[in-house]
Coordinates of C-alpha atoms in Angstrom, one line a residue:
Chain N
M1 CA 0.1 -0.1 0.0
N2 CA 2.7 2.5 1.1
N3 CA 4.6 1.7 -2.0
R4 CA 1.9 2.1 -4.4
W5 CA 1.5 5.8 -2.9
L6 CA 4.9 6.4 -3.7
L7 CA 5.0 5.0 -6.8
L8 CA 1.5 7.2 -7.2
V9 CA 3.6 10.6 -6.0
A10 CA 6.4 9.5 -7.9
L11 CA 4.3 9.8 -11.3
V12 CA 2.6 13.0 -10.6
L13 CA 6.2 14.7 -9.3
A14 CA 7.7 12.8 -12.8
C15 CA 4.7 14.1 -15.2
A16 CA 4.4 17.6 -13.3
F17 CA 8.5 18.2 -14.0
C18 CA 8.1 16.8 -17.8
S19 CA 5.4 19.0 -18.6
T20 CA 6.9 22.3 -17.7
G21 CA 10.8 21.0 -17.7
C22 CA 11.2 19.1 -20.6
K23 CA 10.6 18.6 -24.1
R24 CA 7.8 16.4 -25.2
R25 CA 8.4 14.0 -27.8
Q26 CA 6.0 12.4 -30.3
G27 CA 3.5 10.4 -28.6
G28 CA 3.5 12.4 -25.6
L29 CA 5.3 11.4 -22.1
R30 CA 8.2 9.1 -23.2
P31 CA 8.4 6.7 -20.3
G32 CA 11.6 7.3 -19.5
E33 CA 11.0 10.6 -18.5
F34 CA 9.5 8.5 -15.1
G35 CA 13.4 7.8 -14.4
V36 CA 14.5 11.6 -13.9
D37 CA 14.7 12.4 -10.5
P38 CA 12.4 15.7 -10.7
V39 CA 14.9 17.4 -7.9
T40 CA 18.6 17.1 -9.4
G41 CA 17.4 16.1 -13.0
M42 CA 19.3 13.3 -13.2
A43 CA 18.7 9.7 -13.6
G44 CA 18.2 7.4 -11.2
G45 CA 19.0 7.3 -7.1
G46 CA 16.3 9.4 -6.2
D47 CA 13.5 8.2 -3.9
M48 CA 11.3 7.1 -6.8
Y49 CA 13.6 4.5 -7.6
A50 CA 13.4 3.3 -4.5
A51 CA 10.2 0.9 -5.7
G52 CA 10.3 -2.4 -3.9
W53 CA 9.5 -5.8 -5.3
Q54 CA 5.5 -6.4 -5.6
S55 CA 6.2 -10.3 -5.9
D56 CA 8.8 -13.0 -5.1
R57 CA 12.4 -13.8 -7.1
P58 CA 11.1 -15.9 -9.9
E59 CA 11.0 -19.9 -9.7
N60 CA 12.6 -20.7 -12.7
M61 CA 15.4 -18.8 -14.0
T62 CA 16.5 -20.1 -17.5
F63 CA 19.9 -17.8 -18.1
L64 CA 20.5 -16.2 -21.6
P65 CA 24.2 -16.2 -21.6
D66 CA 24.6 -15.5 -25.2
V67 CA 22.5 -12.0 -25.0
R68 CA 25.1 -9.4 -24.0
F69 CA 24.5 -5.8 -23.4
E70 CA 27.2 -2.8 -23.0
N71 CA 27.8 -2.3 -19.0
V72 CA 26.2 1.1 -17.4
L73 CA 29.3 2.9 -16.1
F74 CA 29.0 4.9 -12.5
E75 CA 31.4 8.0 -11.0
Y76 CA 32.9 7.4 -7.9
D77 CA 30.7 6.5 -4.5
S78 CA 27.6 7.7 -7.3
T79 CA 24.1 5.8 -8.0
Q80 CA 23.1 8.0 -10.3
V81 CA 22.8 6.9 -14.1
A82 CA 24.4 9.7 -16.1
S83 CA 23.1 11.1 -19.2
S84 CA 26.2 9.4 -21.6
E85 CA 24.9 6.0 -20.2
R86 CA 21.0 6.2 -20.6
A87 CA 21.0 4.6 -24.1
K88 CA 22.4 1.7 -23.0
I89 CA 19.7 0.5 -20.9
E90 CA 16.9 1.9 -23.4
A91 CA 18.9 -0.7 -25.4
V92 CA 18.1 -3.3 -23.1
A93 CA 14.3 -2.3 -22.7
D94 CA 13.9 -2.4 -26.3
Y95 CA 15.1 -5.9 -26.0
I96 CA 12.8 -6.9 -23.0
R97 CA 9.9 -5.6 -25.2
S98 CA 10.6 -6.9 -28.2
N99 CA 11.1 -10.6 -26.5
Q100 CA 8.6 -12.8 -24.9
R101 CA 8.9 -14.0 -21.2
V102 CA 12.6 -12.3 -21.0
G103 CA 13.8 -11.0 -18.0
V104 CA 16.7 -9.5 -16.8
V105 CA 19.0 -9.6 -13.6
V106 CA 20.6 -6.2 -12.9
E107 CA 24.2 -6.8 -11.4
G108 CA 25.6 -4.0 -9.3
H109 CA 29.6 -3.7 -9.2
C110 CA 32.0 -1.2 -7.1
D111 CA 35.4 -0.7 -7.1
E112 CA 38.0 -2.0 -4.9
R113 CA 38.4 1.1 -2.4
G114 CA 36.0 0.5 1.4
S115 CA 34.4 -1.6 3.2
R116 CA 32.9 -5.0 1.3
E117 CA 30.0 -4.7 3.3
Y118 CA 29.3 -1.0 2.5
N119 CA 30.2 -1.5 -1.4
M120 CA 27.5 -4.2 -1.5
A121 CA 25.0 -2.0 -0.2
L122 CA 26.2 0.7 -2.9
G123 CA 26.1 -1.9 -5.7
E124 CA 22.6 -2.7 -4.8
R125 CA 21.9 1.1 -5.2
R126 CA 23.2 1.5 -8.3
A127 CA 21.5 -2.1 -9.7
L128 CA 18.1 -0.6 -8.2
A129 CA 19.0 2.8 -10.2
V130 CA 19.1 0.8 -13.6
R131 CA 16.6 -0.9 -12.7
A132 CA 14.3 2.1 -11.5
Y133 CA 15.3 3.7 -14.7
L134 CA 14.1 0.1 -16.6
I135 CA 10.8 0.6 -15.0
G136 CA 10.5 4.1 -16.4
L137 CA 10.7 3.3 -19.6
G138 CA 7.6 0.7 -18.9
I139 CA 9.6 -2.8 -18.0
D140 CA 7.5 -4.7 -15.4
G141 CA 9.2 -4.7 -11.9
A142 CA 8.8 -7.9 -12.1
V143 CA 10.9 -9.0 -14.5
I144 CA 14.1 -7.2 -13.3
Q145 CA 15.8 -8.4 -10.7
T146 CA 18.6 -6.7 -8.7
K147 CA 22.0 -8.7 -7.4
S148 CA 24.9 -6.9 -5.9
Y149 CA 28.7 -8.3 -6.0
G150 CA 29.5 -5.1 -4.2
K151 CA 33.7 -5.4 -4.6
E152 CA 33.8 -8.9 -4.8
N153 CA 33.8 -9.4 -8.8
P154 CA 36.0 -6.7 -10.8
I155 CA 36.7 -7.1 -14.4
A156 CA 39.6 -4.7 -14.6
F157 CA 42.8 -5.2 -12.3
G158 CA 45.2 -2.5 -11.7
S159 CA 44.7 0.1 -8.8
D160 CA 44.1 3.5 -10.8
E161 CA 41.2 5.5 -11.8
S162 CA 40.9 3.6 -15.4
A163 CA 40.4 0.1 -13.7
W164 CA 38.1 1.5 -11.0
L165 CA 35.9 3.2 -13.6
L166 CA 35.2 0.3 -15.5
N167 CA 34.7 -1.6 -12.2
R168 CA 31.9 0.6 -11.4
R169 CA 29.7 -0.6 -13.4
A170 CA 25.9 -2.3 -13.9
E171 CA 25.6 -5.7 -15.7
F172 CA 23.0 -7.2 -17.5
V173 CA 22.5 -11.2 -16.9
F174 CA 19.1 -11.9 -19.5
Y175 CA 16.4 -15.2 -18.3
N176 CA 13.9 -16.5 -19.6
Y177 CA 11.1 -17.5 -17.2
Chain L
M1 CA 53.0 -5.9 45.3
R2 CA 52.6 -6.5 41.7
K3 CA 49.6 -9.1 42.2
A4 CA 48.2 -6.0 44.0
L5 CA 48.6 -4.1 41.3
M6 CA 46.9 -5.9 38.3
L7 CA 43.9 -7.1 40.9
L8 CA 43.5 -3.0 41.5
L9 CA 44.1 -2.5 37.7
A10 CA 41.5 -5.1 37.1
I11 CA 39.0 -4.0 39.5
C12 CA 39.3 -0.6 37.9
L13 CA 39.1 -1.4 34.5
W14 CA 36.0 -3.4 35.6
S15 CA 34.2 -0.9 38.1
T16 CA 34.4 1.9 35.5
G17 CA 33.1 0.0 32.5
A18 CA 33.1 1.4 29.0
S19 CA 35.1 4.1 29.4
A20 CA 38.1 2.6 31.3
Q21 CA 39.7 1.0 28.2
V22 CA 41.1 4.6 26.5
R23 CA 42.1 5.9 29.8
V24 CA 44.8 3.1 30.4
T25 CA 47.8 4.1 30.3
K26 CA 50.9 2.3 29.1
G27 CA 53.1 1.7 32.4
M28 CA 49.6 -0.1 33.9
T29 CA 49.8 -2.3 30.8
D30 CA 53.4 -3.6 30.5
A31 CA 53.7 -7.5 30.5
S32 CA 54.7 -9.1 33.3
L33 CA 58.1 -10.9 33.3
L34 CA 57.3 -14.9 33.0
D35 CA 59.7 -17.5 33.2
V36 CA 58.8 -20.9 32.0
S37 CA 62.1 -22.3 31.6
G38 CA 60.8 -24.7 34.6
F39 CA 58.1 -26.6 32.4
K40 CA 59.6 -29.8 30.9
A41 CA 57.9 -31.7 28.2
S42 CA 58.4 -34.7 26.0
G43 CA 56.4 -36.4 23.1
T44 CA 53.9 -34.6 22.2
G45 CA 53.8 -32.8 25.5
E46 CA 56.4 -30.6 23.7
L47 CA 53.3 -29.7 21.8
F48 CA 51.4 -28.8 24.7
R49 CA 54.4 -26.5 26.2
Q50 CA 55.0 -25.1 23.0
T51 CA 50.8 -23.9 22.6
L52 CA 50.9 -22.9 26.2
E53 CA 53.9 -20.3 25.9
A54 CA 52.5 -18.9 22.6
N55 CA 49.0 -18.7 24.2
L56 CA 50.7 -16.8 27.6
V57 CA 52.5 -14.2 25.2
R58 CA 49.3 -14.0 23.1
S59 CA 47.2 -13.1 25.7
G60 CA 49.3 -9.5 25.8
W61 CA 49.9 -9.8 29.9
F62 CA 52.9 -11.6 29.9
Q63 CA 56.7 -11.1 28.1
I64 CA 58.6 -14.7 28.5
I65 CA 62.1 -14.5 29.4
T66 CA 65.0 -16.8 29.7
A67 CA 67.2 -14.9 32.1
G68 CA 67.2 -12.4 34.6
R69 CA 64.7 -12.1 37.2
A70 CA 60.8 -13.0 36.7
E71 CA 57.7 -11.7 38.5
F72 CA 55.7 -15.0 37.8
T73 CA 57.2 -18.2 36.9
V74 CA 55.1 -21.6 35.8
V75 CA 56.9 -25.1 36.0
G76 CA 55.5 -28.2 35.9
T77 CA 55.4 -31.5 33.5
A78 CA 53.7 -32.2 30.0
E79 CA 54.4 -36.2 29.5
D80 CA 53.4 -38.2 26.8
S81 CA 52.0 -41.9 27.7
G82 CA 50.3 -44.3 25.9
G83 CA 48.4 -41.8 23.9
N84 CA 47.4 -39.7 27.0
L85 CA 48.9 -36.7 28.0
S86 CA 49.5 -35.9 31.7
V87 CA 50.1 -32.6 32.7
R88 CA 51.0 -31.1 35.9
C89 CA 51.1 -27.3 36.0
E90 CA 51.9 -24.6 38.6
A91 CA 52.1 -20.9 38.5
Y92 CA 53.9 -18.7 41.4
N93 CA 55.0 -15.0 42.3
V94 CA 58.5 -15.4 42.4
I95 CA 58.7 -12.7 44.5
T96 CA 56.3 -13.4 47.3
R97 CA 57.1 -17.2 46.2
E98 CA 53.0 -17.5 46.3
R99 CA 51.8 -20.1 44.7
H100 CA 48.8 -19.0 42.1
F101 CA 47.9 -21.8 40.8
G102 CA 48.4 -25.7 40.7
K103 CA 46.6 -28.4 38.2
S104 CA 46.8 -31.5 37.1
Y105 CA 45.5 -32.6 33.8
R106 CA 44.8 -35.9 31.9
S107 CA 43.7 -36.2 28.3
P108 CA 44.3 -38.0 24.7
S109 CA 47.4 -37.0 23.3
A110 CA 45.4 -35.5 20.5
D111 CA 43.8 -33.0 22.5
A112 CA 47.2 -31.7 23.4
R113 CA 46.7 -28.3 21.7
Q114 CA 43.1 -27.3 23.0
M115 CA 44.5 -28.7 26.6
A116 CA 47.3 -25.9 26.4
H117 CA 44.4 -23.3 25.2
R118 CA 42.3 -24.2 28.2
V119 CA 45.2 -24.7 31.0
A120 CA 47.0 -20.8 29.4
D121 CA 43.6 -19.1 30.1
E122 CA 43.4 -20.9 33.8
I123 CA 47.1 -19.4 34.6
I124 CA 46.0 -16.1 33.0
K125 CA 43.1 -15.7 35.1
A126 CA 44.9 -16.6 38.2
L127 CA 47.7 -14.2 37.6
T128 CA 45.9 -11.2 36.3
G129 CA 42.2 -12.0 36.9
R130 CA 41.1 -11.4 33.2
E131 CA 39.8 -13.7 31.5
G132 CA 41.8 -15.6 28.6
I133 CA 40.8 -15.8 24.8
S134 CA 43.4 -19.2 24.0
S135 CA 39.9 -21.3 23.3
T136 CA 38.3 -18.4 21.3
K137 CA 38.0 -19.1 17.7
I138 CA 38.0 -16.6 14.7
V139 CA 36.5 -17.3 11.6
M140 CA 37.2 -15.6 8.1
V141 CA 36.7 -15.8 4.5
G142 CA 39.4 -16.7 2.4
N143 CA 40.2 -17.3 -1.5
R144 CA 43.2 -20.0 -1.7
S145 CA 40.3 -22.3 -3.2
G146 CA 39.7 -20.1 -6.1
K147 CA 36.5 -19.1 -4.4
K148 CA 35.9 -17.1 -1.5
E149 CA 34.6 -20.1 1.2
L150 CA 34.5 -19.5 5.1
Y151 CA 37.7 -21.0 7.3
I152 CA 37.8 -21.5 11.2
C153 CA 41.1 -21.0 13.1
D154 CA 42.1 -21.2 17.0
A155 CA 42.5 -17.6 18.2
D156 CA 46.5 -18.5 17.6
G157 CA 46.3 -19.4 14.3
Q158 CA 46.7 -22.6 14.6
N159 CA 44.2 -25.2 13.6
L160 CA 43.0 -23.7 10.3
R161 CA 39.9 -25.8 8.5
Q162 CA 37.8 -24.9 5.4
L163 CA 34.4 -24.5 7.1
T164 CA 32.1 -23.9 3.3
R165 CA 32.4 -25.8 0.2
D166 CA 29.9 -23.7 -1.5
N167 CA 32.2 -22.9 -4.7
S168 CA 30.0 -20.1 -4.6
L169 CA 30.9 -16.6 -3.2
S170 CA 30.8 -16.5 0.4
M171 CA 31.2 -13.4 3.0
S172 CA 30.8 -11.4 6.3
P173 CA 30.8 -14.5 8.5
K174 CA 29.5 -13.2 12.4
W175 CA 29.1 -15.7 15.1
S176 CA 25.9 -16.3 17.0
P177 CA 26.4 -14.9 20.7
D178 CA 26.7 -18.5 22.2
A179 CA 29.7 -19.4 19.6
R180 CA 27.5 -22.3 18.5
Q181 CA 26.0 -20.7 14.8
I182 CA 27.8 -18.4 12.0
V183 CA 25.6 -16.3 10.3
Y184 CA 26.9 -15.6 6.8
T185 CA 26.2 -13.8 3.1
S186 CA 26.4 -16.7 0.5
F187 CA 25.6 -16.2 -3.5
L188 CA 25.0 -20.2 -3.3
S189 CA 21.7 -19.5 -4.7
F190 CA 22.6 -17.2 -7.4
F191 CA 21.7 -14.1 -5.7
P192 CA 23.1 -12.6 -2.1
D193 CA 21.2 -14.5 0.4
V194 CA 21.9 -14.7 4.6
Y195 CA 22.4 -18.6 5.8
L196 CA 23.0 -19.9 9.2
I197 CA 25.7 -22.5 9.8
T198 CA 24.9 -24.3 13.1
L199 CA 28.8 -25.8 13.7
A200 CA 28.1 -28.7 15.6
S201 CA 26.0 -30.1 13.0
G202 CA 27.2 -28.6 9.9
E203 CA 23.4 -28.2 9.6
R204 CA 23.1 -25.1 7.2
R205 CA 19.6 -22.8 6.9
R206 CA 19.0 -19.9 4.7
I207 CA 17.3 -17.4 6.9
A208 CA 16.7 -14.6 4.2
N209 CA 16.1 -14.5 0.7
Y210 CA 13.9 -11.9 -0.1
P211 CA 14.2 -9.7 -3.6
G212 CA 17.3 -7.7 -4.1
L213 CA 20.2 -7.7 -1.7
N214 CA 20.4 -10.1 1.8
S215 CA 23.5 -8.9 3.3
S216 CA 25.5 -8.1 6.4
A217 CA 23.2 -10.0 9.2
A218 CA 24.6 -9.9 12.8
I219 CA 22.8 -12.0 15.4
A220 CA 21.4 -10.2 18.7
P221 CA 23.1 -10.5 21.9
N222 CA 19.9 -12.2 22.8
G223 CA 20.5 -14.8 20.1
R224 CA 16.9 -14.5 18.6
E225 CA 16.8 -11.9 16.5
L226 CA 19.2 -11.1 13.4
A227 CA 19.9 -7.7 11.9
L228 CA 20.9 -7.2 8.3
T229 CA 20.6 -5.4 5.1
L230 CA 18.0 -5.7 2.9
S231 CA 16.6 -4.1 -0.1
K232 CA 13.3 -5.4 -1.0
E233 CA 11.1 -2.5 -0.7
G234 CA 14.5 -0.2 -2.8
S235 CA 16.8 1.4 -1.3
P236 CA 18.8 -0.9 1.2
G237 CA 18.5 -0.3 4.4
I238 CA 18.6 -2.0 7.9
Y239 CA 16.0 -4.6 9.1
I240 CA 15.5 -6.9 12.2
K241 CA 14.2 -10.3 11.5
D242 CA 12.8 -12.1 14.3
L243 CA 14.2 -15.8 13.9
R244 CA 11.7 -17.7 15.5
S245 CA 8.4 -15.9 13.9
G246 CA 10.4 -14.9 11.2
R247 CA 8.3 -11.3 11.2
L248 CA 10.4 -8.4 9.9
T249 CA 10.4 -5.0 11.1
R250 CA 12.5 -2.1 9.1
L251 CA 14.7 -0.3 11.8
T252 CA 16.0 2.7 9.3
T253 CA 13.6 4.6 7.0
S254 CA 15.9 6.7 4.8
R255 CA 15.3 5.9 1.2
R256 CA 18.0 8.1 -0.3
A257 CA 20.6 6.1 1.5
A258 CA 23.3 3.1 1.3
E259 CA 23.1 1.5 4.4
A260 CA 25.1 -2.0 6.3
S261 CA 27.1 -3.5 8.4
P262 CA 24.3 -3.4 11.6
S263 CA 26.7 -4.1 15.2
W264 CA 24.5 -4.6 18.5
A265 CA 25.4 -3.2 21.4
P266 CA 26.3 -5.1 24.8
D267 CA 22.9 -5.1 25.9
G268 CA 21.3 -5.6 22.5
Q269 CA 19.2 -1.8 22.8
R270 CA 21.1 -0.3 20.3
L271 CA 22.9 -0.7 16.9
V272 CA 25.7 1.3 15.0
F273 CA 25.7 1.2 11.4
V274 CA 27.1 2.8 8.4
S275 CA 24.8 5.0 6.0
D276 CA 25.8 7.4 3.3
V277 CA 23.2 9.7 3.7
A278 CA 25.3 12.7 4.3
G279 CA 27.3 11.7 1.4
S280 CA 30.1 9.8 2.3
P281 CA 29.9 6.6 4.4
Q282 CA 29.5 7.3 8.3
L283 CA 28.1 5.7 11.5
Y284 CA 25.3 6.0 13.2
L285 CA 23.4 5.0 16.4
I286 CA 19.9 3.7 16.5
N287 CA 17.3 2.8 18.9
R288 CA 16.4 -0.9 18.8
Q289 CA 13.1 0.4 18.2
G290 CA 13.9 2.8 15.4
G291 CA 14.0 6.6 15.8
D292 CA 16.1 8.7 14.2
P293 CA 19.8 7.7 13.8
R294 CA 22.2 9.7 15.4
R295 CA 25.6 10.4 13.4
I296 CA 29.1 9.6 15.9
T297 CA 31.6 9.8 13.6
S298 CA 33.0 13.3 12.0
S299 CA 36.7 12.7 11.5
G300 CA 38.1 10.8 8.7
A301 CA 36.6 10.7 5.0
E302 CA 34.9 7.5 5.9
N303 CA 34.0 5.2 8.6
V304 CA 32.8 1.9 7.8
D305 CA 32.9 -1.6 9.0
P306 CA 31.5 -0.7 13.2
D307 CA 32.2 -3.6 15.7
W308 CA 30.4 -3.2 19.2
G309 CA 32.6 -5.1 21.4
S310 CA 31.8 -6.4 25.0
N311 CA 33.7 -3.7 26.6
G312 CA 31.3 -1.4 25.1
F313 CA 33.6 0.2 22.8
I314 CA 33.2 0.8 19.0
A315 CA 35.8 -0.6 16.7
Y316 CA 36.1 0.4 12.7
A317 CA 37.8 1.7 9.6
T318 CA 38.6 5.1 9.0
R319 CA 39.9 6.6 5.8
V320 CA 42.7 9.7 6.1
G321 CA 43.6 10.5 2.6
R322 CA 44.2 7.2 1.0
Q323 CA 44.6 4.8 3.7
Y324 CA 42.7 3.0 6.4
H325 CA 43.1 2.6 9.8
V326 CA 41.5 0.9 12.4
C327 CA 39.9 2.9 15.4
V328 CA 38.3 2.7 18.5
L329 CA 35.5 4.8 19.4
N330 CA 33.7 5.6 23.1
P331 CA 30.0 5.5 21.8
E332 CA 28.7 7.9 24.9
T333 CA 31.8 10.5 24.7
L334 CA 32.6 10.2 21.0
A335 CA 36.1 10.4 21.9
F336 CA 38.3 7.9 19.4
R337 CA 41.9 6.5 19.0
Q338 CA 43.7 4.9 16.2
I339 CA 44.6 1.9 16.9
S340 CA 46.6 0.7 13.8
S341 CA 50.3 2.3 12.5
G342 CA 52.1 1.8 9.4
S343 CA 51.6 1.7 5.6
G344 CA 49.0 -0.8 4.0
D345 CA 45.1 -0.3 4.7
F346 CA 43.9 -2.1 8.2
E347 CA 40.1 -2.5 7.6
D348 CA 37.4 -5.0 9.3
P349 CA 38.2 -4.9 13.0
S350 CA 36.4 -7.5 14.9
W351 CA 37.0 -7.4 19.0
A352 CA 38.3 -10.4 20.7
P353 CA 35.9 -11.0 23.9
D354 CA 38.8 -9.8 26.0
G355 CA 37.9 -6.1 25.4
R356 CA 41.8 -6.0 24.4
H357 CA 42.5 -7.1 21.1
I358 CA 41.3 -6.9 17.6
V359 CA 41.8 -8.7 14.6
C360 CA 41.4 -7.0 11.1
T361 CA 42.7 -7.3 7.6
H362 CA 46.0 -5.7 6.2
T363 CA 46.3 -5.0 3.0
V364 CA 49.3 -4.0 1.2
N365 CA 49.7 -4.6 -2.7
R366 CA 46.8 -6.2 -3.0
R367 CA 47.7 -9.2 -1.0
S368 CA 45.6 -8.9 2.2
R369 CA 46.4 -10.9 5.8
L370 CA 44.9 -11.0 9.5
F371 CA 46.5 -9.2 11.8
I372 CA 46.0 -8.9 15.7
L373 CA 45.9 -5.6 17.2
D374 CA 46.5 -5.1 20.8
T375 CA 45.2 -2.1 22.0
M376 CA 47.0 -1.8 25.3
S377 CA 50.2 -1.9 23.6
D378 CA 51.9 -1.7 20.2
L379 CA 52.3 -5.6 19.6
R380 CA 50.9 -6.7 16.3
V381 CA 51.2 -10.0 15.2
S382 CA 50.0 -11.9 12.4
L383 CA 47.5 -14.2 13.3
L384 CA 48.2 -17.0 10.4
P385 CA 51.2 -18.6 10.0
D386 CA 53.3 -17.0 6.5
S387 CA 53.1 -20.6 5.1
E388 CA 49.2 -20.2 4.8
A389 CA 48.6 -19.3 1.2
G390 CA 45.9 -17.1 0.0
D391 CA 44.3 -13.8 0.8
W392 CA 42.3 -13.4 4.2
F393 CA 39.2 -11.4 4.6
S394 CA 36.3 -10.4 7.0
P395 CA 37.6 -11.9 10.4
A396 CA 35.5 -12.6 12.9
W397 CA 36.0 -13.2 16.5
S398 CA 34.0 -15.5 18.6
P399 CA 32.3 -14.1 21.2
K400 CA 33.4 -17.0 23.8

C-alpha cells in the first residue's frame, strides 16, 4: 500500500516535471522520463527508484548467456545513471519489450576501495537505479531482479582510475521465465 | 605488590566499564616478566608446552624471559604415555613465593593443543584476574581454493580448517552470541542470501532470501533476532528479523542512502551501522525500536565496518587520505583513538571477547592478511602462519 502511494507520488512529480521542464516527444510523455529525478534532473538514485518488489524472486530462471549488452558505468561513490549511460539501458528495455518471457538481472558492482559490506549496499543502489530507469521505460518491475556483488567481482585489475571506472558498473544478465 | 597492582587495575577496569579502555596508560599494562623454563615436556607434551607458551604471550599480559629475574614462573611437566597426555602445572609469584595456581590434567594426546588453551586461560585468570581468549576462535573468508569460502582457526592462528565448500562466493561471517552458529552471506543460490550454519551438526539453513540484497547480518545478543541489510522495499536499509516467528521490522527509513554493517550494542538496546545518507559512509547509532539515527563519526573521509565490542567500545575502519586505519570509539563521549599504525590498509576490525585485542585485515599491494592488534600496547602479530597460502578477509572473533 505504502509503495503504491510512493509510486503514485513519483508519477505525479515526474509528470509535473516533464510537462514543464522537458521537451515533449512525439506521442506525448516518453516513459523514460519517469526515471529522471525531478529535483536533480539526473536519472537514478532518487526516491522514486526505491520502488520495492511487489513479487517474489522468479522460481525458474533459464539464463541466456549469449545475450549481452553494454555495462552501465558510474562515477566514484555515485549511484546516479549519467545521461551518457541512458542509451545502454534503453537498448536493454527494447530487447525485453521485443522478446517473450524475458527478464533481466541487473548486477551492481563497485571498485576495490572501501568496506566490503558497504560496497554491497552501494552496488545494490546502482542496480536499483538501473532497475528504476527500466521501470520508467515501461518494463514490469517483476522481471527486473537486482544482484549486488559489491567489490567482489572486478573485471579490470589494477589500482588506478582507469580500472576503477570499468569496475563501477551495472551488468545485465538475461533469463527466460 | 605486583599482584595487588594487577588486581587493583582489574577492579578499576571492571568498575569503570566502558570508559576504562582508552584511559589505560602504557605503564600499567606493561607485560609481566614470566619464566617458563621450569616447564619440562616430552613427546606430544612438547606441542602442549609450545602452545601454552604462545598463548601466554599472545594474551598480552606476559613477556617470556630466559634470563634475569621474572615476576612469575610457570613450572611443571607434560608427558606423553600410551596416547594420553599427563600435565602438571603450577604458577608462582617469584617475589612473594606465593603459589597462585596448581593443577593436574590428563586427556588424549590428540587434544594437546585444546588442553594447552585451557591451561593458558586458567593461568591468565589466576595471575591477572582477566578472562583469557586462548580457547576462542576466529572465522574468516579465504580465497585459496579460487573461490571465497569460510575458514575457522584457533585464536593463536593454528588449526585452520575450511568451513564452507559452496564453490560460490561467501562473505561477512559473524558469530552467534553462544558461538555455536555462524551467520553469513552466500551467493550459493545465485542471489546474495543470508545463511546460518550450526557448527556442531554442520547443518546450514537459509534465513533471508528476499528480492534484492540480503547481506551484513548480525545476530542480536539475545540470540533471537537478526539485524541485516535488505533492499526488498528499494534502497538498502537495516531490518530486524525475528528468527523464530520470521517477523520482519524495518529499522532505518532513509530511502536515499546505502546502509550496511549493523552491529549490536552488548545490551542489545542499540545498534551502530553505516549509512551514506550525508554523502560519505559514516557511523550512526539507532535504538533497537527505531527512531532517528544519530551520526557518531565526523573525522575521516569514511568510517565503516563497525564492531561493537563486549567492552562497550566500537572498533571501525576510518579512511584518512588514501589509507584505512582501525580506530576505537567510545559511543558515549564520541572520543576515539587510532589503533593501527604503519603502511597499508587496516580494515574490517573485530573485537576479541577480552576487550583488549582486535583482529583486522591488513592489505598491502592487494595482498590481504589478518593481524591481531593489541589496544593496550603496540604489539601486532600476524594471525596465521606465513606459510598459509591465499588472501584472508572479513575476520570475526568468537564471543567465547
